[in-house]
Amino acid sequence: MPETKMIVNLSNRHVHISKEDLEALFGQGYQLTKTKDLVQPGQFACAETVTIKGPKGSFENVRILGPERKETQCEILASDQFKLGIPACPVRESGQLDGSAPFEIVGPKGSVHKKQGLI
C-alpha cells in the first residue's frame, strides 16, 4: 500500500481581526506586522498580540493572524471557555460566527466588545 502523508497543524488560541477593530485597538491607519507564513496559503502570523476577556478571566498575548478579515473572530481551545467564563462556547469552523459567544478584545490603544465571534 502506498504511503500517505498528511499535514496536521494545531493552532492555539488566536484572533482574526477586521480593519475597523484593528484601528480601535492599535490606532488609526495601523498595519499588521507579518512575522511568518502559515500552512494555509495567504495567511500569516503577526507580531501583534491582544488580550481576550470573558466574564470571569482573560488570556494575554493572544496572537493576531493576518490578513485582515471582514469580521473579527477569536478561536480558542475548548478548555479555555472555563477560564473565560463562557458557558457552552460553540465549536465552529473558522468564519461561521452566527450565534457564537461574545467577548472583549483589549489592545494597546483601546478595547472592543464583540457580541459574537468567540469560537
CSV table of C-alpha atoms in Angstrom, one decimal:
chain,number,residue,atom,x,y,z
A,1,MET,CA,0.0,0.0,0.0
A,2,PRO,CA,1.4,3.5,-0.9
A,3,GLU,CA,2.5,5.7,2.0
A,4,THR,CA,0.1,8.6,2.6
A,5,LYS,CA,1.3,11.8,4.2
A,6,MET,CA,-0.9,14.3,5.9
A,7,ILE,CA,0.0,17.7,7.4
A,8,VAL,CA,-1.5,18.2,10.9
A,9,ASN,CA,-1.4,21.7,12.3
A,10,LEU,CA,-2.6,22.6,15.8
A,11,SER,CA,-3.5,26.2,16.1
A,12,ASN,CA,-3.6,27.5,19.7
A,13,ARG,CA,-5.9,30.4,20.6
A,14,HIS,CA,-5.6,33.3,18.1
A,15,VAL,CA,-7.6,36.2,16.6
A,16,HIS,CA,-8.6,37.1,13.1
A,17,ILE,CA,-9.3,40.9,13.0
A,18,SER,CA,-11.2,43.3,10.9
A,19,LYS,CA,-9.7,46.6,9.8
A,20,GLU,CA,-12.1,48.6,12.0
A,21,ASP,CA,-11.3,46.7,15.1
A,22,LEU,CA,-7.5,46.7,14.3
A,23,GLU,CA,-7.7,50.5,14.3
A,24,ALA,CA,-9.7,50.7,17.5
A,25,LEU,CA,-7.1,48.5,19.3
A,26,PHE,CA,-3.9,49.9,17.8
A,27,GLY,CA,-4.7,53.3,16.3
A,28,GLN,CA,-5.9,54.9,13.1
A,29,GLY,CA,-4.2,53.6,10.0
A,30,TYR,CA,-2.3,50.8,11.8
A,31,GLN,CA,-1.0,48.0,9.6
A,32,LEU,CA,-0.3,44.4,10.8
A,33,THR,CA,3.3,43.3,11.0
A,34,LYS,CA,3.9,39.9,9.3
A,35,THR,CA,6.3,37.6,11.2
A,36,LYS,CA,5.9,34.3,9.3
A,37,ASP,CA,3.7,32.5,6.8
A,38,LEU,CA,1.3,29.8,7.9
A,39,VAL,CA,0.5,26.5,6.3
A,40,GLN,CA,-2.8,28.0,5.0
A,41,PRO,CA,-1.9,29.8,1.8
A,42,GLY,CA,-2.0,33.6,2.2
A,43,GLN,CA,-2.3,33.5,5.9
A,44,PHE,CA,0.4,34.7,8.3
A,45,ALA,CA,1.3,35.2,12.0
A,46,CYS,CA,1.7,38.8,13.1
A,47,ALA,CA,3.9,40.4,15.7
A,48,GLU,CA,0.8,42.0,17.3
A,49,THR,CA,-1.0,40.4,20.3
A,50,VAL,CA,-4.1,41.3,22.3
A,51,THR,CA,-5.8,40.4,25.5
A,52,ILE,CA,-9.1,38.4,25.2
A,53,LYS,CA,-11.5,38.9,28.1
A,54,GLY,CA,-14.6,37.0,29.2
A,55,PRO,CA,-16.9,37.4,32.2
A,56,LYS,CA,-14.5,35.5,34.6
A,57,GLY,CA,-11.0,35.7,33.2
A,58,SER,CA,-8.7,36.6,30.4
A,59,PHE,CA,-5.8,35.5,28.2
A,60,GLU,CA,-2.9,37.9,27.4
A,61,ASN,CA,-0.6,37.8,24.4
A,62,VAL,CA,-3.1,36.2,22.0
A,63,ARG,CA,-1.5,36.3,18.5
A,64,ILE,CA,-3.3,38.1,15.7
A,65,LEU,CA,-3.3,36.2,12.4
A,66,GLY,CA,-3.4,38.1,9.1
A,67,PRO,CA,-4.6,39.2,6.7
A,68,GLU,CA,-7.4,41.3,8.0
A,69,ARG,CA,-10.9,39.8,7.7
A,70,LYS,CA,-14.4,41.1,7.2
A,71,GLU,CA,-15.4,40.2,10.7
A,72,THR,CA,-13.3,39.8,13.9
A,73,GLN,CA,-13.3,36.4,15.5
A,74,CYS,CA,-11.3,34.7,18.2
A,75,GLU,CA,-10.6,30.9,18.1
A,76,ILE,CA,-9.8,29.3,21.5
A,77,LEU,CA,-9.2,25.8,22.8
A,78,ALA,CA,-12.3,24.1,24.2
A,79,SER,CA,-10.9,24.2,27.8
A,80,ASP,CA,-10.3,28.0,27.5
A,81,GLN,CA,-14.0,28.6,27.9
A,82,PHE,CA,-13.8,27.7,31.6
A,83,LYS,CA,-11.1,30.3,32.4
A,84,LEU,CA,-13.0,33.0,30.4
A,85,GLY,CA,-16.3,32.1,31.9
A,86,ILE,CA,-18.1,31.4,28.6
A,87,PRO,CA,-20.7,28.6,29.0
A,88,ALA,CA,-21.0,26.2,26.1
A,89,CYS,CA,-18.8,28.1,23.7
A,90,PRO,CA,-19.8,26.7,20.3
A,91,VAL,CA,-17.5,24.5,18.2
A,92,ARG,CA,-17.4,26.0,14.7
A,93,GLU,CA,-15.3,26.2,11.7
A,94,SER,CA,-13.4,29.5,11.1
A,95,GLY,CA,-15.7,32.2,9.7
A,96,GLN,CA,-19.0,30.6,11.0
A,97,LEU,CA,-19.9,33.2,13.6
A,98,ASP,CA,-23.7,33.3,13.8
A,99,GLY,CA,-24.8,32.5,17.3
A,100,SER,CA,-21.2,32.3,18.6
A,101,ALA,CA,-20.2,33.7,22.0
A,102,PRO,CA,-19.5,37.3,23.0
A,103,PHE,CA,-16.0,38.5,24.2
A,104,GLU,CA,-13.8,41.6,24.6
A,105,ILE,CA,-10.5,42.3,22.9
A,106,VAL,CA,-8.0,44.7,24.5
A,107,GLY,CA,-5.2,46.3,22.7
A,108,PRO,CA,-2.6,49.0,23.5
A,109,LYS,CA,-4.8,51.9,22.4
A,110,GLY,CA,-8.4,50.7,23.2
A,111,SER,CA,-10.8,47.8,23.6
A,112,VAL,CA,-13.7,46.4,21.5
A,113,HIS,CA,-16.7,44.4,22.8
A,114,LYS,CA,-17.9,41.9,20.3
A,115,LYS,CA,-21.5,40.5,20.5
A,116,GLN,CA,-20.3,37.3,18.8
A,117,GLY,CA,-17.2,35.8,17.3
A,118,LEU,CA,-15.7,33.6,20.0
A,119,ILE,CA,-15.5,30.1,18.7
